[in-house]
PDB file of C-alpha atoms and ligand atoms in Angstrom:
ATOM      1  CA  MET A  62     -32.983  12.101 -33.279  1.00 41.00           C
ATOM      2  CA  GLY A  63     -32.199  15.308 -30.166  1.00 44.00           C
ATOM      3  CA  LYS A  64     -29.499  17.534 -30.686  1.00 56.00           C
ATOM      4  CA  LYS A  65     -26.931  16.124 -28.208  1.00 71.00           C
ATOM      5  CA  GLN A  66     -25.835  12.003 -28.357  1.00 85.00           C
ATOM      6  CA  PRO A  67     -24.205  10.681 -25.465  1.00 87.00           C
ATOM      7  CA  LEU A  68     -21.324   8.888 -26.231  1.00 94.00           C
ATOM      8  CA  ARG A  69     -20.943   6.783 -23.226  1.00 96.00           C
ATOM      9  CA  PRO A  70     -24.236   4.656 -22.034  1.00 97.00           C
ATOM     10  CA  ASP A  71     -25.579   5.383 -18.802  1.00 97.00           C
ATOM     11  CA  ILE A  72     -24.217   2.310 -16.591  1.00 98.00           C
ATOM     12  CA  GLY A  73     -27.181  -0.251 -16.749  1.00 97.00           C
ATOM     13  CA  GLU A  74     -29.114   1.693 -20.106  1.00 97.00           C
ATOM     14  CA  THR A  75     -30.431  -1.258 -22.241  1.00 98.00           C
ATOM     15  CA  VAL A  76     -28.861   0.477 -25.123  1.00 98.00           C
ATOM     16  CA  HIS A  77     -30.847   0.029 -28.719  1.00 97.00           C
ATOM     17  CA  LEU A  78     -28.549   1.178 -31.462  1.00 97.00           C
ATOM     18  CA  LYS A  79     -31.353   2.693 -33.497  1.00 96.00           C
ATOM     19  CA  ASP A  80     -30.965   5.395 -31.193  1.00 95.00           C
ATOM     20  CA  TYR A  81     -27.916   6.189 -31.713  1.00 96.00           C
ATOM     21  CA  ASP A  82     -27.289   7.605 -35.205  1.00 96.00           C
ATOM     22  CA  PRO A  83     -23.833   6.763 -36.475  1.00 97.00           C
ATOM     23  CA  ASP A  84     -24.512  10.014 -38.224  1.00 95.00           C
ATOM     24  CA  TYR A  85     -23.768  12.176 -36.043  1.00 94.00           C
ATOM     25  CA  SER A  86     -21.179  14.409 -35.647  1.00 90.00           C
ATOM     26  CA  GLY A  87     -22.562  17.462 -33.882  1.00 79.00           C
ATOM     27  CA  GLY A  88     -21.734  18.900 -30.221  1.00 63.00           C
ATOM     28  CA  PHE A  89     -18.086  17.709 -30.579  1.00 63.00           C
ATOM     29  CA  LYS A  90     -17.121  19.270 -27.051  1.00 52.00           C
ATOM     30  CA  GLY A  91     -13.838  20.495 -25.987  1.00 51.00           C
ATOM     31  CA  LYS A  92     -11.890  24.378 -27.591  1.00 52.00           C
ATOM     32  CA  ASP A  93     -13.435  23.982 -30.697  1.00 50.00           C
ATOM     33  CA  ASP A  94     -17.870  23.322 -30.523  1.00 56.00           C
ATOM     34  CA  LYS A  95     -17.731  24.035 -34.544  1.00 64.00           C
ATOM     35  CA  ILE A  96     -16.191  21.987 -36.234  1.00 74.00           C
ATOM     36  CA  LYS A  97     -18.772  20.710 -39.056  1.00 76.00           C
ATOM     37  CA  ASP A  98     -16.397  19.250 -40.922  1.00 81.00           C
ATOM     38  CA  LYS A  99     -13.188  17.202 -42.375  1.00 85.00           C
ATOM     39  CA  ASP A 100     -11.917  20.188 -43.428  1.00 84.00           C
ATOM     40  CA  GLU A 101     -12.558  22.259 -39.178  1.00 85.00           C
ATOM     41  CA  ALA A 102     -11.529  19.307 -38.199  1.00 87.00           C
ATOM     42  CA  VAL A 103      -7.477  18.787 -39.028  1.00 90.00           C
ATOM     43  CA  LYS A 104      -6.305  21.793 -37.179  1.00 92.00           C
ATOM     44  CA  PRO A 105      -7.783  19.986 -33.719  1.00 92.00           C
ATOM     45  CA  LEU A 106      -7.388  16.902 -34.282  1.00 93.00           C
ATOM     46  CA  GLU A 107      -3.429  17.569 -34.800  1.00 95.00           C
ATOM     47  CA  HIS A 108      -3.244  19.411 -31.816  1.00 95.00           C
ATOM     48  CA  ASN A 109      -5.016  16.566 -30.799  1.00 95.00           C
ATOM     49  CA  ARG A 110      -1.895  14.262 -31.879  1.00 96.00           C
ATOM     50  CA  GLN A 111       0.866  15.779 -30.289  1.00 96.00           C
ATOM     51  CA  ARG A 112      -1.325  16.905 -26.318  1.00 97.00           C
ATOM     52  CA  LEU A 113      -1.129  12.726 -26.895  1.00 97.00           C
ATOM     53  CA  GLU A 114       2.389  12.289 -28.155  1.00 97.00           C
ATOM     54  CA  LYS A 115       3.565  14.468 -24.525  1.00 97.00           C
ATOM     55  CA  LEU A 116       0.924  12.033 -21.996  1.00 98.00           C
ATOM     56  CA  GLN A 117       2.457   9.293 -24.223  1.00 98.00           C
ATOM     57  CA  GLU A 118       5.682  10.224 -22.838  1.00 98.00           C
ATOM     58  CA  VAL A 119       5.044  10.797 -19.243  1.00 98.00           C
ATOM     59  CA  LEU A 120       2.954   7.684 -19.236  1.00 98.00           C
ATOM     60  CA  TYR A 121       5.846   5.186 -20.442  1.00 98.00           C
ATOM     61  CA  ALA A 122       7.687   7.610 -18.134  1.00 97.00           C
ATOM     62  CA  GLU A 123       6.848   6.739 -14.851  1.00 98.00           C
ATOM     63  CA  ALA A 124       5.563   3.057 -15.453  1.00 97.00           C
ATOM     64  CA  LYS A 125       2.720   2.989 -13.269  1.00 97.00           C
ATOM     65  CA  HIS A 126       0.016   2.514 -15.079  1.00 98.00           C
ATOM     66  CA  THR A 127      -1.264   1.375 -18.346  1.00 98.00           C
ATOM     67  CA  LEU A 128      -3.926   2.716 -20.944  1.00 98.00           C
ATOM     68  CA  LEU A 129      -6.065  -0.350 -23.345  1.00 98.00           C
ATOM     69  CA  ILE A 130      -8.204   0.613 -25.604  1.00 98.00           C
ATOM     70  CA  VAL A 131     -10.595  -2.104 -27.604  1.00 98.00           C
ATOM     71  CA  LEU A 132     -11.766  -0.984 -31.217  1.00 98.00           C
ATOM     72  CA  GLN A 133     -14.893  -3.272 -32.047  1.00 98.00           C
ATOM     73  CA  ALA A 134     -16.889  -2.697 -35.085  1.00 98.00           C
ATOM     74  CA  MET A 135     -17.839  -4.209 -38.293  1.00 98.00           C
ATOM     75  CA  ASP A 136     -16.196  -4.759 -41.262  1.00 98.00           C
ATOM     76  CA  ALA A 137     -14.701  -1.888 -42.459  1.00 98.00           C
ATOM     77  CA  GLY A 138     -15.692  -0.213 -39.646  1.00 98.00           C
ATOM     78  CA  GLY A 139     -12.907   1.178 -38.995  1.00 98.00           C
ATOM     79  CA  LYS A 140     -10.071   0.427 -36.394  1.00 98.00           C
ATOM     80  CA  ASP A 141      -7.432   0.115 -38.623  1.00 97.00           C
ATOM     81  CA  GLY A 142      -8.101   3.886 -39.366  1.00 97.00           C
ATOM     82  CA  THR A 143      -8.762   4.963 -36.340  1.00 98.00           C
ATOM     83  CA  ILE A 144      -5.253   3.234 -35.197  1.00 98.00           C
ATOM     84  CA  ARG A 145      -3.729   5.090 -38.514  1.00 97.00           C
ATOM     85  CA  SER A 146      -4.787   8.449 -37.527  1.00 96.00           C
ATOM     86  CA  VAL A 147      -4.946   8.640 -33.834  1.00 95.00           C
ATOM     87  CA  MET A 148      -1.381   7.306 -33.117  1.00 96.00           C
ATOM     88  CA  ASP A 149      -0.084   9.075 -35.602  1.00 94.00           C
ATOM     89  CA  GLY A 150       2.884   9.914 -34.599  1.00 88.00           C
ATOM     90  CA  VAL A 151       3.328   8.883 -31.221  1.00 95.00           C
ATOM     91  CA  ASN A 152       6.277   7.051 -30.294  1.00 96.00           C
ATOM     92  CA  PRO A 153       6.000   3.279 -31.213  1.00 96.00           C
ATOM     93  CA  LEU A 154       8.084   2.443 -28.219  1.00 96.00           C
ATOM     94  CA  GLY A 155       5.476   2.688 -25.628  1.00 97.00           C
ATOM     95  CA  VAL A 156       2.500   1.455 -27.951  1.00 98.00           C
ATOM     96  CA  GLY A 157       1.315  -2.298 -28.862  1.00 97.00           C
ATOM     97  CA  VAL A 158      -1.615  -3.290 -30.469  1.00 98.00           C
ATOM     98  CA  THR A 159      -2.831  -6.635 -30.881  1.00 98.00           C
ATOM     99  CA  SER A 160      -5.147  -7.455 -33.527  1.00 98.00           C
ATOM    100  CA  PHE A 161      -7.482 -11.348 -32.999  1.00 98.00           C
ATOM    101  CA  LYS A 162      -8.093 -13.168 -35.649  1.00 97.00           C
ATOM    102  CA  ALA A 163     -10.006 -16.001 -35.534  1.00 97.00           C
ATOM    103  CA  PRO A 164      -8.425 -18.510 -32.577  1.00 98.00           C
ATOM    104  CA  THR A 165      -5.676 -21.348 -33.193  1.00 98.00           C
ATOM    105  CA  ALA A 166      -6.988 -25.107 -32.814  1.00 98.00           C
ATOM    106  CA  GLU A 167      -3.673 -24.172 -29.426  1.00 98.00           C
ATOM    107  CA  GLU A 168      -6.069 -20.948 -28.492  1.00 98.00           C
ATOM    108  CA  LEU A 169      -9.016 -22.917 -28.512  1.00 98.00           C
ATOM    109  CA  ALA A 170      -7.771 -26.002 -26.882  1.00 98.00           C
ATOM    110  CA  HIS A 171      -7.534 -23.127 -24.085  1.00 98.00           C
ATOM    111  CA  ASP A 172     -10.137 -21.380 -22.394  1.00 98.00           C
ATOM    112  CA  PHE A 173     -11.783 -17.806 -24.034  1.00 98.00           C
ATOM    113  CA  LEU A 174      -9.057 -15.223 -22.648  1.00 98.00           C
ATOM    114  CA  TRP A 175      -6.605 -16.940 -22.153  1.00 98.00           C
ATOM    115  CA  ARG A 176      -4.955 -16.042 -25.379  1.00 98.00           C
ATOM    116  CA  ILE A 177      -5.845 -12.374 -24.124  1.00 98.00           C
ATOM    117  CA  HIS A 178      -5.033 -11.922 -20.969  1.00 98.00           C
ATOM    118  CA  GLN A 179      -1.208 -12.611 -22.933  1.00 98.00           C
ATOM    119  CA  HIS A 180      -1.599  -8.742 -24.629  1.00 98.00           C
ATOM    120  CA  VAL A 181      -2.711  -6.645 -21.861  1.00 98.00           C
ATOM    121  CA  PRO A 182       0.076  -4.458 -21.861  1.00 98.00           C
ATOM    122  CA  SER A 183       2.367  -3.907 -19.157  1.00 98.00           C
ATOM    123  CA  ARG A 184       2.700  -0.792 -16.951  1.00 98.00           C
ATOM    124  CA  GLY A 185       4.043   2.372 -18.928  1.00 98.00           C
ATOM    125  CA  MET A 186       1.950   0.810 -21.810  1.00 98.00           C
ATOM    126  CA  ILE A 187      -0.684   1.896 -24.098  1.00 98.00           C
ATOM    127  CA  GLY A 188      -1.931  -1.634 -25.724  1.00 98.00           C
ATOM    128  CA  ILE A 189      -4.734  -1.916 -28.816  1.00 98.00           C
ATOM    129  CA  PHE A 190      -6.932  -4.192 -29.214  1.00 98.00           C
ATOM    130  CA  ASN A 191      -7.912  -4.346 -32.551  1.00 98.00           C
ATOM    131  CA  ARG A 192     -10.731  -6.874 -32.088  1.00 98.00           C
ATOM    132  CA  SER A 193     -10.949  -8.240 -28.482  1.00 98.00           C
ATOM    133  CA  HIS A 194     -12.852 -10.487 -26.416  1.00 98.00           C
ATOM    134  CA  TYR A 195     -15.949  -9.607 -27.541  1.00 99.00           C
ATOM    135  CA  GLU A 196     -16.099 -11.390 -30.640  1.00 98.00           C
ATOM    136  CA  ASP A 197     -16.481 -14.328 -27.969  1.00 98.00           C
ATOM    137  CA  VAL A 198     -20.108 -12.754 -27.837  1.00 98.00           C
ATOM    138  CA  LEU A 199     -20.404 -11.188 -31.224  1.00 98.00           C
ATOM    139  CA  ILE A 200     -19.023 -13.595 -34.163  1.00 98.00           C
ATOM    140  CA  VAL A 201     -19.238 -16.731 -31.733  1.00 98.00           C
ATOM    141  CA  ARG A 202     -23.263 -16.349 -30.939  1.00 98.00           C
ATOM    142  CA  VAL A 203     -24.062 -15.050 -33.954  1.00 98.00           C
ATOM    143  CA  GLU A 204     -22.412 -18.124 -35.902  1.00 97.00           C
ATOM    144  CA  ASN A 205     -23.110 -20.765 -32.740  1.00 97.00           C
ATOM    145  CA  LEU A 206     -19.573 -21.285 -32.517  1.00 98.00           C
ATOM    146  CA  VAL A 207     -19.901 -22.323 -28.557  1.00 98.00           C
ATOM    147  CA  PRO A 208     -23.642 -23.369 -27.140  1.00 98.00           C
ATOM    148  CA  GLU A 209     -25.565 -20.403 -25.752  1.00 98.00           C
ATOM    149  CA  ALA A 210     -24.855 -21.336 -22.020  1.00 98.00           C
ATOM    150  CA  VAL A 211     -21.480 -21.079 -23.086  1.00 98.00           C
ATOM    151  CA  TRP A 212     -21.554 -17.553 -24.879  1.00 98.00           C
ATOM    152  CA  LYS A 213     -24.018 -17.072 -22.522  1.00 98.00           C
ATOM    153  CA  LYS A 214     -22.019 -16.984 -19.164  1.00 98.00           C
ATOM    154  CA  ARG A 215     -19.294 -15.281 -20.651  1.00 98.00           C
ATOM    155  CA  TYR A 216     -20.458 -11.260 -20.057  1.00 98.00           C
ATOM    156  CA  ASP A 217     -20.107 -11.952 -16.240  1.00 98.00           C
ATOM    157  CA  HIS A 218     -16.457 -14.042 -17.144  1.00 98.00           C
ATOM    158  CA  ILE A 219     -15.778 -10.080 -19.613  1.00 99.00           C
ATOM    159  CA  ASN A 220     -16.681  -7.907 -16.694  1.00 98.00           C
ATOM    160  CA  ALA A 221     -14.669 -10.473 -13.206  1.00 98.00           C
ATOM    161  CA  PHE A 222     -11.586  -9.792 -15.758  1.00 99.00           C
ATOM    162  CA  GLU A 223     -11.848  -6.175 -17.038  1.00 99.00           C
ATOM    163  CA  ARG A 224     -12.066  -5.976 -12.741  1.00 98.00           C
ATOM    164  CA  LEU A 225      -8.993  -7.815 -12.113  1.00 98.00           C
ATOM    165  CA  LEU A 226      -7.624  -6.158 -14.997  1.00 98.00           C
ATOM    166  CA  ALA A 227      -8.644  -2.168 -13.657  1.00 98.00           C
ATOM    167  CA  ASP A 228      -7.669  -3.910  -9.833  1.00 98.00           C
ATOM    168  CA  SER A 229      -4.452  -3.982 -11.717  1.00 97.00           C
ATOM    169  CA  GLY A 230      -3.139   0.224 -13.032  1.00 97.00           C
ATOM    170  CA  VAL A 231      -4.967  -0.733 -15.914  1.00 98.00           C
ATOM    171  CA  THR A 232      -7.841   1.880 -16.919  1.00 98.00           C
ATOM    172  CA  ILE A 233      -9.685  -0.231 -20.200  1.00 98.00           C
ATOM    173  CA  LEU A 234     -11.316   2.554 -22.935  1.00 98.00           C
ATOM    174  CA  LYS A 235     -13.788   0.789 -25.347  1.00 98.00           C
ATOM    175  CA  PHE A 236     -15.191   2.152 -28.257  1.00 98.00           C
ATOM    176  CA  PHE A 237     -17.693   0.702 -30.202  1.00 98.00           C
ATOM    177  CA  LEU A 238     -17.649   1.999 -34.108  1.00 98.00           C
ATOM    178  CA  HIS A 239     -20.634   2.752 -35.028  1.00 98.00           C
ATOM    179  CA  ILE A 240     -21.220   2.371 -39.091  1.00 98.00           C
ATOM    180  CA  SER A 241     -25.139   1.878 -41.030  1.00 98.00           C
ATOM    181  CA  LYS A 242     -25.456  -0.453 -43.275  1.00 98.00           C
ATOM    182  CA  GLU A 243     -25.668   1.706 -45.747  1.00 98.00           C
ATOM    183  CA  GLU A 244     -21.820   3.288 -45.048  1.00 98.00           C
ATOM    184  CA  GLN A 245     -20.442  -0.604 -45.373  1.00 98.00           C
ATOM    185  CA  LYS A 246     -21.626  -0.799 -48.598  1.00 98.00           C
ATOM    186  CA  GLU A 247     -20.273   2.180 -49.792  1.00 98.00           C
ATOM    187  CA  ARG A 248     -16.498   1.155 -47.867  1.00 97.00           C
ATOM    188  CA  PHE A 249     -16.548  -1.808 -49.860  1.00 97.00           C
ATOM    189  CA  GLU A 250     -17.704  -0.336 -52.959  1.00 97.00           C
ATOM    190  CA  GLU A 251     -14.577   1.841 -52.322  1.00 96.00           C
ATOM    191  CA  ARG A 252     -12.679  -1.520 -51.764  1.00 96.00           C
ATOM    192  CA  LEU A 253     -13.787  -3.384 -54.558  1.00 96.00           C
ATOM    193  CA  LYS A 254     -13.027   0.417 -57.182  1.00 96.00           C
ATOM    194  CA  GLU A 255      -9.776   0.259 -56.214  1.00 95.00           C
ATOM    195  CA  PRO A 256      -7.274  -2.589 -56.603  1.00 95.00           C
ATOM    196  CA  ASP A 257      -5.171  -1.202 -53.886  1.00 95.00           C
ATOM    197  CA  LYS A 258      -7.608  -1.742 -51.532  1.00 95.00           C
ATOM    198  CA  HIS A 259      -8.845  -5.444 -52.738  1.00 95.00           C
ATOM    199  CA  TRP A 260      -6.653  -7.185 -49.682  1.00 95.00           C
ATOM    200  CA  LYS A 261      -9.377  -5.364 -47.334  1.00 94.00           C
ATOM    201  CA  PHE A 262     -11.684  -7.288 -49.239  1.00 94.00           C
ATOM    202  CA  ALA A 263     -12.863 -10.147 -47.814  1.00 93.00           C
ATOM    203  CA  LYS A 264     -15.527 -12.734 -49.472  1.00 93.00           C
ATOM    204  CA  GLY A 265     -16.934 -13.450 -45.930  1.00 94.00           C
ATOM    205  CA  ASP A 266     -17.618 -10.125 -45.275  1.00 96.00           C
ATOM    206  CA  LEU A 267     -20.781 -10.570 -47.193  1.00 97.00           C
ATOM    207  CA  ALA A 268     -21.683 -13.384 -44.712  1.00 97.00           C
ATOM    208  CA  VAL A 269     -21.449 -11.164 -42.181  1.00 97.00           C
ATOM    209  CA  ARG A 270     -22.995  -8.439 -43.824  1.00 98.00           C
ATOM    210  CA  ALA A 271     -26.026 -10.891 -44.465  1.00 98.00           C
ATOM    211  CA  LYS A 272     -26.797 -11.447 -40.520  1.00 98.00           C
ATOM    212  CA  TRP A 273     -25.934  -7.124 -39.651  1.00 98.00           C
ATOM    213  CA  ASP A 274     -29.646  -7.246 -37.438  1.00 98.00           C
ATOM    214  CA  GLN A 275     -28.265 -10.566 -35.337  1.00 98.00           C
ATOM    215  CA  TYR A 276     -24.408  -8.438 -35.217  1.00 98.00           C
ATOM    216  CA  MET A 277     -26.900  -5.527 -33.959  1.00 98.00           C
ATOM    217  CA  ARG A 278     -28.320  -7.230 -31.703  1.00 98.00           C
ATOM    218  CA  ALA A 279     -25.518  -9.325 -30.377  1.00 98.00           C
ATOM    219  CA  TYR A 280     -23.820  -5.559 -29.394  1.00 98.00           C
ATOM    220  CA  GLU A 281     -27.271  -4.545 -27.971  1.00 98.00           C
ATOM    221  CA  ASP A 282     -26.099  -6.959 -24.609  1.00 98.00           C
ATOM    222  CA  ALA A 283     -22.348  -6.697 -25.398  1.00 98.00           C
ATOM    223  CA  LEU A 284     -22.874  -2.720 -24.496  1.00 98.00           C
ATOM    224  CA  THR A 285     -25.157  -3.521 -22.463  1.00 98.00           C
ATOM    225  CA  TYR A 286     -24.177  -6.199 -19.385  1.00 98.00           C
ATOM    226  CA  CYS A 287     -20.557  -5.068 -19.738  1.00 98.00           C
ATOM    227  CA  ASN A 288     -20.510  -1.380 -19.593  1.00 98.00           C
ATOM    228  CA  THR A 289     -19.214  -1.249 -16.129  1.00 98.00           C
ATOM    229  CA  GLU A 290     -18.490   0.898 -14.060  1.00 98.00           C
ATOM    230  CA  TRP A 291     -14.491  -0.011 -14.680  1.00 98.00           C
ATOM    231  CA  ALA A 292     -14.076  -0.643 -18.267  1.00 98.00           C
ATOM    232  CA  ARG A 293     -17.553   1.639 -19.700  1.00 98.00           C
ATOM    233  CA  TRP A 294     -18.445   2.202 -23.546  1.00 98.00           C
ATOM    234  CA  HIS A 295     -18.150   4.895 -25.903  1.00 98.00           C
ATOM    235  CA  ILE A 296     -21.041   4.347 -28.495  1.00 98.00           C
ATOM    236  CA  VAL A 297     -18.466   6.277 -31.067  1.00 98.00           C
ATOM    237  CA  PRO A 298     -20.761   7.864 -34.400  1.00 97.00           C
ATOM    238  CA  ALA A 299     -18.308   6.321 -36.744  1.00 97.00           C
ATOM    239  CA  ASN A 300     -19.553   6.748 -40.552  1.00 97.00           C
ATOM    240  CA  LYS A 301     -17.919  10.554 -40.643  1.00 96.00           C
ATOM    241  CA  LYS A 302     -14.213   9.201 -40.233  1.00 96.00           C
ATOM    242  CA  TRP A 303     -13.008  12.989 -39.123  1.00 95.00           C
ATOM    243  CA  TYR A 304     -15.505  12.901 -36.032  1.00 95.00           C
ATOM    244  CA  ARG A 305     -14.734   8.903 -34.419  1.00 97.00           C
ATOM    245  CA  ASP A 306     -11.466   9.987 -34.726  1.00 96.00           C
ATOM    246  CA  LEU A 307     -12.165  13.107 -33.398  1.00 95.00           C
ATOM    247  CA  VAL A 308     -14.582  12.117 -30.328  1.00 95.00           C
ATOM    248  CA  ILE A 309     -11.936   8.934 -29.906  1.00 97.00           C
ATOM    249  CA  SER A 310      -8.123  11.186 -29.244  1.00 97.00           C
ATOM    250  CA  GLN A 311     -10.120  13.500 -27.213  1.00 95.00           C
ATOM    251  CA  THR A 312     -11.057  10.681 -24.655  1.00 97.00           C
ATOM    252  CA  ILE A 313      -8.015   8.933 -24.744  1.00 98.00           C
ATOM    253  CA  ILE A 314      -6.659  12.004 -23.556  1.00 97.00           C
ATOM    254  CA  GLU A 315      -9.511  13.453 -21.158  1.00 97.00           C
ATOM    255  CA  THR A 316      -8.776   9.616 -19.834  1.00 98.00           C
ATOM    256  CA  LEU A 317      -4.922  10.390 -19.615  1.00 98.00           C
ATOM    257  CA  GLU A 318      -5.323  13.241 -18.716  1.00 97.00           C
ATOM    258  CA  LYS A 319      -7.565  12.395 -15.092  1.00 97.00           C
ATOM    259  CA  LEU A 320      -4.268   9.862 -14.281  1.00 97.00           C
ATOM    260  CA  ASP A 321      -2.336  12.667 -13.239  1.00 91.00           C
ATOM    261  CA  MET A 322       1.013  11.114 -14.294  1.00 97.00           C
ATOM    262  CA  ARG A 323       4.148  12.879 -12.713  1.00 97.00           C
ATOM    263  CA  TYR A 324       7.727  12.162 -14.274  1.00 97.00           C
ATOM    264  CA  PRO A 325       9.644  10.202 -12.371  1.00 95.00           C
ATOM    265  CA  GLU A 326      12.464  12.517  -9.779  1.00 94.00           C
ATOM    266  CA  PRO A 327      15.470  12.716 -11.408  1.00 92.00           C
ATOM    267  CA  GLU A 328      18.566  10.603  -9.818  1.00 93.00           C
ATOM    268  CA  PRO A 329      20.287  13.185  -6.954  1.00 94.00           C
ATOM    269  CA  GLY A 330      23.269  15.143  -7.844  1.00 94.00           C
ATOM    270  CA  LEU A 331      23.023  15.476 -11.622  1.00 94.00           C
ATOM    271  CA  ASP A 332      22.925  18.841 -11.440  1.00 91.00           C
ATOM    272  CA  LYS A 333      26.657  18.644 -10.296  1.00 93.00           C
ATOM    273  CA  ILE A 334      27.212  16.145 -12.617  1.00 94.00           C
ATOM    274  CA  VAL A 335      30.227  17.546 -15.392  1.00 95.00           C
ATOM    275  CA  ILE A 336      30.604  15.218 -18.716  1.00 96.00           C
ATOM    276  CA  PRO A 337      34.179  14.154 -19.239  1.00 95.00           C
ATOM    277  CA  ASP A 338      35.655  15.022 -23.063  1.00 93.00           C
TER     278      ASP A 338
HETATM  279  P1  ATP B   1     -10.645  -5.911 -41.764  1.00 76.84           P
HETATM  280  O1  ATP B   1     -11.441  -5.077 -41.183  1.00 76.84           O
HETATM  281  O2  ATP B   1      -8.625  -5.048 -42.360  1.00 76.84           O
HETATM  282  O3  ATP B   1     -10.966  -6.915 -42.494  1.00 76.84           O
HETATM  283  P2  ATP B   1     -10.765  -7.756 -39.346  1.00 76.84           P
HETATM  284  O4  ATP B   1     -10.392  -7.519 -38.476  1.00 76.84           O
HETATM  285  O5  ATP B   1     -11.936  -8.309 -40.047  1.00 76.84           O
HETATM  286  O6  ATP B   1     -10.057  -6.771 -40.484  1.00 76.84           O
HETATM  287  P3  ATP B   1      -9.214  -9.500 -40.563  1.00 76.84           P
HETATM  288  O7  ATP B   1      -8.382 -10.584 -40.853  1.00 76.84           O
HETATM  289  O8  ATP B   1      -9.982 -10.014 -41.986  1.00 76.84           O
HETATM  290  O9  ATP B   1      -9.613  -9.016 -39.925  1.00 76.84           O
HETATM  291  O10 ATP B   1     -10.564 -10.914 -39.593  1.00 76.84           O
HETATM  292  C1  ATP B   1      -9.730 -11.095 -38.672  1.00 76.84           C
HETATM  293  C2  ATP B   1     -12.474 -12.410 -37.863  1.00 76.84           C
HETATM  294  O11 ATP B   1     -11.718 -13.284 -37.306  1.00 76.84           O
HETATM  295  C3  ATP B   1     -12.601 -11.719 -37.651  1.00 76.84           C
HETATM  296  O12 ATP B   1     -13.597 -12.275 -38.678  1.00 76.84           O
HETATM  297  C4  ATP B   1     -13.073 -11.993 -36.510  1.00 76.84           C
HETATM  298  O13 ATP B   1     -14.475 -12.023 -36.377  1.00 76.84           O
HETATM  299  C5  ATP B   1     -12.859 -13.040 -36.657  1.00 76.84           C
HETATM  300  N1  ATP B   1     -12.396 -13.844 -34.490  1.00 76.84           N
HETATM  301  C6  ATP B   1     -12.027 -12.845 -34.214  1.00 76.84           C
HETATM  302  N2  ATP B   1     -11.801 -13.609 -32.783  1.00 76.84           N
HETATM  303  C7  ATP B   1     -13.153 -14.534 -33.166  1.00 76.84           C
HETATM  304  C8  ATP B   1     -12.571 -15.285 -31.869  1.00 76.84           C
HETATM  305  N3  ATP B   1     -12.458 -14.883 -30.681  1.00 76.84           N
HETATM  306  N4  ATP B   1     -13.828 -16.840 -32.461  1.00 76.84           N
HETATM  307  C9  ATP B   1     -14.066 -16.278 -33.593  1.00 76.84           C
HETATM  308  N5  ATP B   1     -13.588 -15.848 -35.028  1.00 76.84           N
HETATM  309  C10 ATP B   1     -13.031 -14.542 -34.655  1.00 76.84           C
HETATM  310 MG1   MG B   2     -12.326  -7.927 -41.782  1.00 76.84          MG
END
């Protein structure tokens, strides 16, 4: 394992997840290059939260751009924790979270993107997908929920769908929270130890865990085939929660800063207005 690790696989790169260390926490880019542990990460993370709060306000006020954040991970990979931590302080008015579960009968009676498209955020909004259309080439593939000929075509469908969104003013950020199988075990054990966390544990999670390698292969294909200029994948080392949160908040901030957003022009003559008693 080299010293640096790319966050974004190159477009066209065949992703091998064993080349990406889930424990990685080095080379944090930004003002605080020397962050080594949780305690040191507190301040920069807080700084990022405040920055994000401001950026989100302009995004909302300008109502021109849309940000769609896609979170994918194995169970206990930290999707919920990421949302809680990174979005802490952001005005809830401007953020929508959608958690995609197993499809309902009505959803299954449509094409696989039907239910997804309805939840794409509108202009000015940040939308977060907690799981997403990628489940349709992950669990659906591993569990053989549709024939191979059907899921194989979905990579192209996903790329075309994401291109439509990008062409419509949606900036798409896709994060795969990469944890190790050992880390998942520890997090599951934690959930079993703490009564307040029991609700987070489903016995079915063990059946998914048993197919870890198959899931990793399915993820590798999704990360390879659906890594496009208009919707790049980020492989986030996620064994260390503080590093995961820093990387994701930093990436969101840098993305929003590039949009060069402005508050809308005020109505003319505001300086002459006197508010009547
Ligand atoms: P947590 O990590 O807190 O348990 P979760 O995202 O795992 O959250 P659950 O309600 O436990 O939420 O699980 C949702 C389940 O729905 C997952 O197992 C996921 O794989 C499954 N799912 C999502 N989309 C699809 C789909 N298109 N087809 C089949 N299963 C799906
Ligand atoms: Mg679950």
